[in-house]
mmCIF file of C-alpha atoms in Angstrom:
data_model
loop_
_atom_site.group_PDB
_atom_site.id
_atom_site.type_symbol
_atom_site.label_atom_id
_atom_site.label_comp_id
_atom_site.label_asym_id
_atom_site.label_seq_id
_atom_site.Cartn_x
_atom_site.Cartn_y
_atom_site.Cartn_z
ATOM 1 C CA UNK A 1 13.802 -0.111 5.060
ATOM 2 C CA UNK A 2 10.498 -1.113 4.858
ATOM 3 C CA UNK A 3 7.847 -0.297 1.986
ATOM 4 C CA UNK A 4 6.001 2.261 3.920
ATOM 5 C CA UNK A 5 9.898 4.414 4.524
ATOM 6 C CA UNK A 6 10.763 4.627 0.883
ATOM 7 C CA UNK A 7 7.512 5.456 -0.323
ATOM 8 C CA UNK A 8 7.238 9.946 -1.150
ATOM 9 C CA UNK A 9 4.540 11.788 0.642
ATOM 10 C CA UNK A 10 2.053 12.576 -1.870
ATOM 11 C CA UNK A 11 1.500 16.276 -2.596
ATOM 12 C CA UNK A 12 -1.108 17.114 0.047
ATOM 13 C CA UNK A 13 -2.682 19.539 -2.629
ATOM 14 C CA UNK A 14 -3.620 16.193 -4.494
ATOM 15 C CA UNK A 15 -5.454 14.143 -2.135
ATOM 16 C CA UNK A 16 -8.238 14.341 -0.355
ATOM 17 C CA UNK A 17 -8.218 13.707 3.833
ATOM 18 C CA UNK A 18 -9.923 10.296 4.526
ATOM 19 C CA UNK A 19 -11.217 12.034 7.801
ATOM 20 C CA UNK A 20 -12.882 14.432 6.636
ATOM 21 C CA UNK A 21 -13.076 14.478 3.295
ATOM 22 C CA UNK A 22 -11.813 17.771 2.631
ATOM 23 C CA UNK A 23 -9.478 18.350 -0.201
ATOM 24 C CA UNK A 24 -5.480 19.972 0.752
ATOM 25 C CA UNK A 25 -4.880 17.337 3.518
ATOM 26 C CA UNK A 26 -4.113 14.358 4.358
ATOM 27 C CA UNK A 27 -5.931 12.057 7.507
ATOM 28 C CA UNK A 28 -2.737 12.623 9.665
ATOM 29 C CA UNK A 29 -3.213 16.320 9.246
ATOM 30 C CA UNK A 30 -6.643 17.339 9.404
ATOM 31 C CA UNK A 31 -7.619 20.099 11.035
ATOM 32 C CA UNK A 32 -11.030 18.154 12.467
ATOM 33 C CA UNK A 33 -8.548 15.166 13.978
ATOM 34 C CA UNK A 34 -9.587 13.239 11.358
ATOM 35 C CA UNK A 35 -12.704 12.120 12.646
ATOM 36 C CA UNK A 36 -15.516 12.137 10.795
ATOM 37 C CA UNK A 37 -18.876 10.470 11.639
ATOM 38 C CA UNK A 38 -18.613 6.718 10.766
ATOM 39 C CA UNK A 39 -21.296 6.595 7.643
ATOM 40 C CA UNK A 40 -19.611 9.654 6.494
ATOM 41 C CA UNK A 41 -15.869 8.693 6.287
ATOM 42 C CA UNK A 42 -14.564 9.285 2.903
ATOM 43 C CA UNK A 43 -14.166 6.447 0.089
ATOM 44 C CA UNK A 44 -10.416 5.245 -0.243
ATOM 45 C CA UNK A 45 -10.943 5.299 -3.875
ATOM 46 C CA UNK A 46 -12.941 8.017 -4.892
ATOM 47 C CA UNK A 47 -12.907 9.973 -1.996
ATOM 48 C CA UNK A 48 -16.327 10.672 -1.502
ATOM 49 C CA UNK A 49 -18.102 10.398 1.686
ATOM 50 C CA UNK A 50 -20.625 7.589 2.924
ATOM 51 C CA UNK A 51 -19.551 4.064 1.749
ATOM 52 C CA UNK A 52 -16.003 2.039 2.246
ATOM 53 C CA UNK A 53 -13.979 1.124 -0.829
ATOM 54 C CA UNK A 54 -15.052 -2.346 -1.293
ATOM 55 C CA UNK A 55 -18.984 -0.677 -2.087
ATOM 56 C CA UNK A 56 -17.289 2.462 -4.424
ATOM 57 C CA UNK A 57 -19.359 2.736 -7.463
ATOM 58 C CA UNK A 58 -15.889 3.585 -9.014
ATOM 59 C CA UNK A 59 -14.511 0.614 -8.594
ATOM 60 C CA UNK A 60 -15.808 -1.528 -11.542
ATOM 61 C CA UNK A 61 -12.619 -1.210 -13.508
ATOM 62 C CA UNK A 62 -10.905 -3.233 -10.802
ATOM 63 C CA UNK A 63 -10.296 -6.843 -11.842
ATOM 64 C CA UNK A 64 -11.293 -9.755 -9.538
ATOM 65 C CA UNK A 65 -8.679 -11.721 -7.704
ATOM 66 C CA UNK A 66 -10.491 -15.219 -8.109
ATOM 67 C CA UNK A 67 -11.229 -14.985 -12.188
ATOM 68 C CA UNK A 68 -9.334 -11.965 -13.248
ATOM 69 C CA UNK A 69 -12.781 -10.003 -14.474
ATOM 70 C CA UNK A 70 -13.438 -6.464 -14.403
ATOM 71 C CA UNK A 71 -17.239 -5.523 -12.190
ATOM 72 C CA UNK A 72 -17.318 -7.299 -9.207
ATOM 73 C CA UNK A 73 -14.889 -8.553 -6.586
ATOM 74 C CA UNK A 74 -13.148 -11.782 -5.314
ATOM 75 C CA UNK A 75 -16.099 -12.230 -2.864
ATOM 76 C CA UNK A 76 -18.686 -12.032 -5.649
ATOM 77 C CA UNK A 77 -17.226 -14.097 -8.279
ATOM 78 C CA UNK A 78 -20.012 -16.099 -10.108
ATOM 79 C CA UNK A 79 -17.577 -18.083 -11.307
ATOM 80 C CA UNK A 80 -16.273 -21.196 -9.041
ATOM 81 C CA UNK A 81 -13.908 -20.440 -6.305
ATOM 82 C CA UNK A 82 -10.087 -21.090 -7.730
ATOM 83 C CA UNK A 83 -7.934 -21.879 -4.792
ATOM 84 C CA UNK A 84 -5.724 -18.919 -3.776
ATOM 85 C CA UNK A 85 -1.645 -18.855 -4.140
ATOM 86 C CA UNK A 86 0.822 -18.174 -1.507
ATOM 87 C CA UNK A 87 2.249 -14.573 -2.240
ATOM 88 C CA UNK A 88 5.594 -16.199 -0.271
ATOM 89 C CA UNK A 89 5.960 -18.853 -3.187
ATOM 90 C CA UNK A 90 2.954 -19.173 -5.173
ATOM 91 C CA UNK A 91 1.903 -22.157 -4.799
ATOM 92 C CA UNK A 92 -1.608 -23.235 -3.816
ATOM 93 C CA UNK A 93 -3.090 -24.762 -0.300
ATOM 94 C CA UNK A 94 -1.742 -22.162 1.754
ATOM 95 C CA UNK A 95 -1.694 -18.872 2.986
ATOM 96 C CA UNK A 96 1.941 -16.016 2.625
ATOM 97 C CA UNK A 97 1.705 -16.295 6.772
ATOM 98 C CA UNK A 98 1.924 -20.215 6.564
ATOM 99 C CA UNK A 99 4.210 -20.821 4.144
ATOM 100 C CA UNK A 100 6.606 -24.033 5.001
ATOM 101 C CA UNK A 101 9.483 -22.118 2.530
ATOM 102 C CA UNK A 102 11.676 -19.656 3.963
ATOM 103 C CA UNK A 103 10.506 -15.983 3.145
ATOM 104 C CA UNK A 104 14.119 -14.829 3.377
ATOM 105 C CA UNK A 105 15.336 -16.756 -0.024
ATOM 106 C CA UNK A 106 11.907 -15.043 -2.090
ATOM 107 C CA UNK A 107 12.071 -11.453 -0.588
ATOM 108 C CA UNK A 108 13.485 -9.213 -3.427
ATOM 109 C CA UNK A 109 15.658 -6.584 -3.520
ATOM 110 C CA UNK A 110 14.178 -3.185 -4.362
ATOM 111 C CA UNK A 111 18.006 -2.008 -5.089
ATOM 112 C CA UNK A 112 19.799 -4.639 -7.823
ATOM 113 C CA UNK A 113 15.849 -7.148 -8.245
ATOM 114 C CA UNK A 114 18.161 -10.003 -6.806
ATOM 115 C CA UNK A 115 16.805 -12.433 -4.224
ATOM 116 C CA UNK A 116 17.810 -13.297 -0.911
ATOM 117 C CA UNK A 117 18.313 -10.193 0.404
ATOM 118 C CA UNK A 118 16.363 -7.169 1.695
ATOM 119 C CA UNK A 119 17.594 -3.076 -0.381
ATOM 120 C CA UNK A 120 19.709 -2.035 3.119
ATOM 121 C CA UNK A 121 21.551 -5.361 2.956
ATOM 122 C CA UNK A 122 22.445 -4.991 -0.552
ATOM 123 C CA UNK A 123 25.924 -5.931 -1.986
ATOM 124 C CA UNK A 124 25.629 -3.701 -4.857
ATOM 125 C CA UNK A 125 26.212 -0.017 -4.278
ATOM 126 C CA UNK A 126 22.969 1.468 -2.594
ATOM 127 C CA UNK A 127 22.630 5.166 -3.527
ATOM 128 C CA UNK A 128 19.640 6.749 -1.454
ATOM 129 C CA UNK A 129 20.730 10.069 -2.822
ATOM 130 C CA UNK A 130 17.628 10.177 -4.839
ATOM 131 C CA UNK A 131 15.430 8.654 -2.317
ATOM 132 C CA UNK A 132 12.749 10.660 -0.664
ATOM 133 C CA UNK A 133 11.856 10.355 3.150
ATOM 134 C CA UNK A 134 8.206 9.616 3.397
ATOM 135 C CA UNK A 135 8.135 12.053 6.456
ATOM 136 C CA UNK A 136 9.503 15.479 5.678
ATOM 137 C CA UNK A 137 9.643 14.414 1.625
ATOM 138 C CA UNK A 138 13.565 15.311 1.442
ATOM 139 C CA UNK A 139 16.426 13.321 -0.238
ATOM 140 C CA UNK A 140 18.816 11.528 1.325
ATOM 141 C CA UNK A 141 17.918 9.864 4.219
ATOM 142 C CA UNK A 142 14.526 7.890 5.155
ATOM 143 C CA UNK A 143 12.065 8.029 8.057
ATOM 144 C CA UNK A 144 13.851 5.910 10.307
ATOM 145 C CA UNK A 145 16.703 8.697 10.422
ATOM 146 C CA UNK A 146 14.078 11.703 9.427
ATOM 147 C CA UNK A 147 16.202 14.411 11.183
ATOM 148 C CA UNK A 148 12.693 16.024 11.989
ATOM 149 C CA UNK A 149 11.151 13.147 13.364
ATOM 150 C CA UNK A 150 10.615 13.669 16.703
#
C-alpha cells in the first residue's frame, strides 16, 4: 500500500478544484476538465487564482528548510546554505535517491512503527477494517482492490 492508497478523499465540499478554482470539486472532477488558463490556475495553498504556491502571500507561516525560520523559503535563506540530509538516513552529502544504505532496513511501518518492513508485510495483525479507500472513500479495502475502480 502506498501513501497515496491509504490516504481518505477529502470531502469535496471542503476544497477548492485546482483547475478551476471553483469551490465543491476537486481537479479530477471538474466540470471545465480542469483546465484553467495557465496564469490563472489556482494556488495549492490558498486556493486563489494567479500565482503557484511557492509565491502565495499565505505562506509566511511556513518555516524554511535550510534555517528553520518562518517568511521566506529554503531558496531565499539569508542565512548560509547548511548542507541538506538524506531523508533515507539522515546523514549529510547526499541525496534520499543516492543513498549507499539500504532503504528497505529505514522504511517504517505505518501498522506496529517497526522498521524493516512495509504496513502489508506486517507481522502484527493488520486490521484495514477502519481504513478508508482513497477512491470511493469506503472501509475495508483500498484502491488497489476499489471494487468500483474500473
Amino acid at each position: 500500500m502506498d501513501a497515496t492508497e491509504h490516504t481518505p478523499a477529502a470531502a469535496s465540499t471542503d476544497r477548492k478544484c485546482h483547475g478551476c478554482g471553483e469551490a465543491g470539486h476537486l481537479r479530477r472532477d471538474c466540470p471545465q476538465g480542469g483546465a484553467a488558463p495557465r496564469g490563472n490556475a489556482a494556488c495549492f495553498a490558498c486556493g486563489k487564482p494567479g500565482h503557484l504556491k511557492r509565491d502565495c502571500p499565505n505562506n509566511s507561516g511556513r518555516a524554511c528548510h535550510n534555517c528553520g525560520g518562518t517568511g521566506h523559503l529554503r531558496r531565499d535563506c539569508p542565512e548560509e546554505e547548511r548542507p541538506r540530509a538524506c531523508h533515507n538516513c539522515g546523514e549529510t552529502g547526499h541525496m534520499r535517491r543516492d543513498c549507499p544504505k539500504d532503504v528497505q532496513e529505514n522504511r517504517k511501518c505505518h501498522n506496529c512503527g517497526g522498521t524493516g518492513h512495509l504496513r502489508r508485510d506486517c507481522p502484527e495483525e493488520n486490521d484495514t477494517s477502519t481504513d478508508k479507500c482513497y477512491h470511493c472513500n469506503e472501509s475495508g479495502h483500498w484502491a488497489r482492490n476499489c471494487p468500483t475502480k474500473q
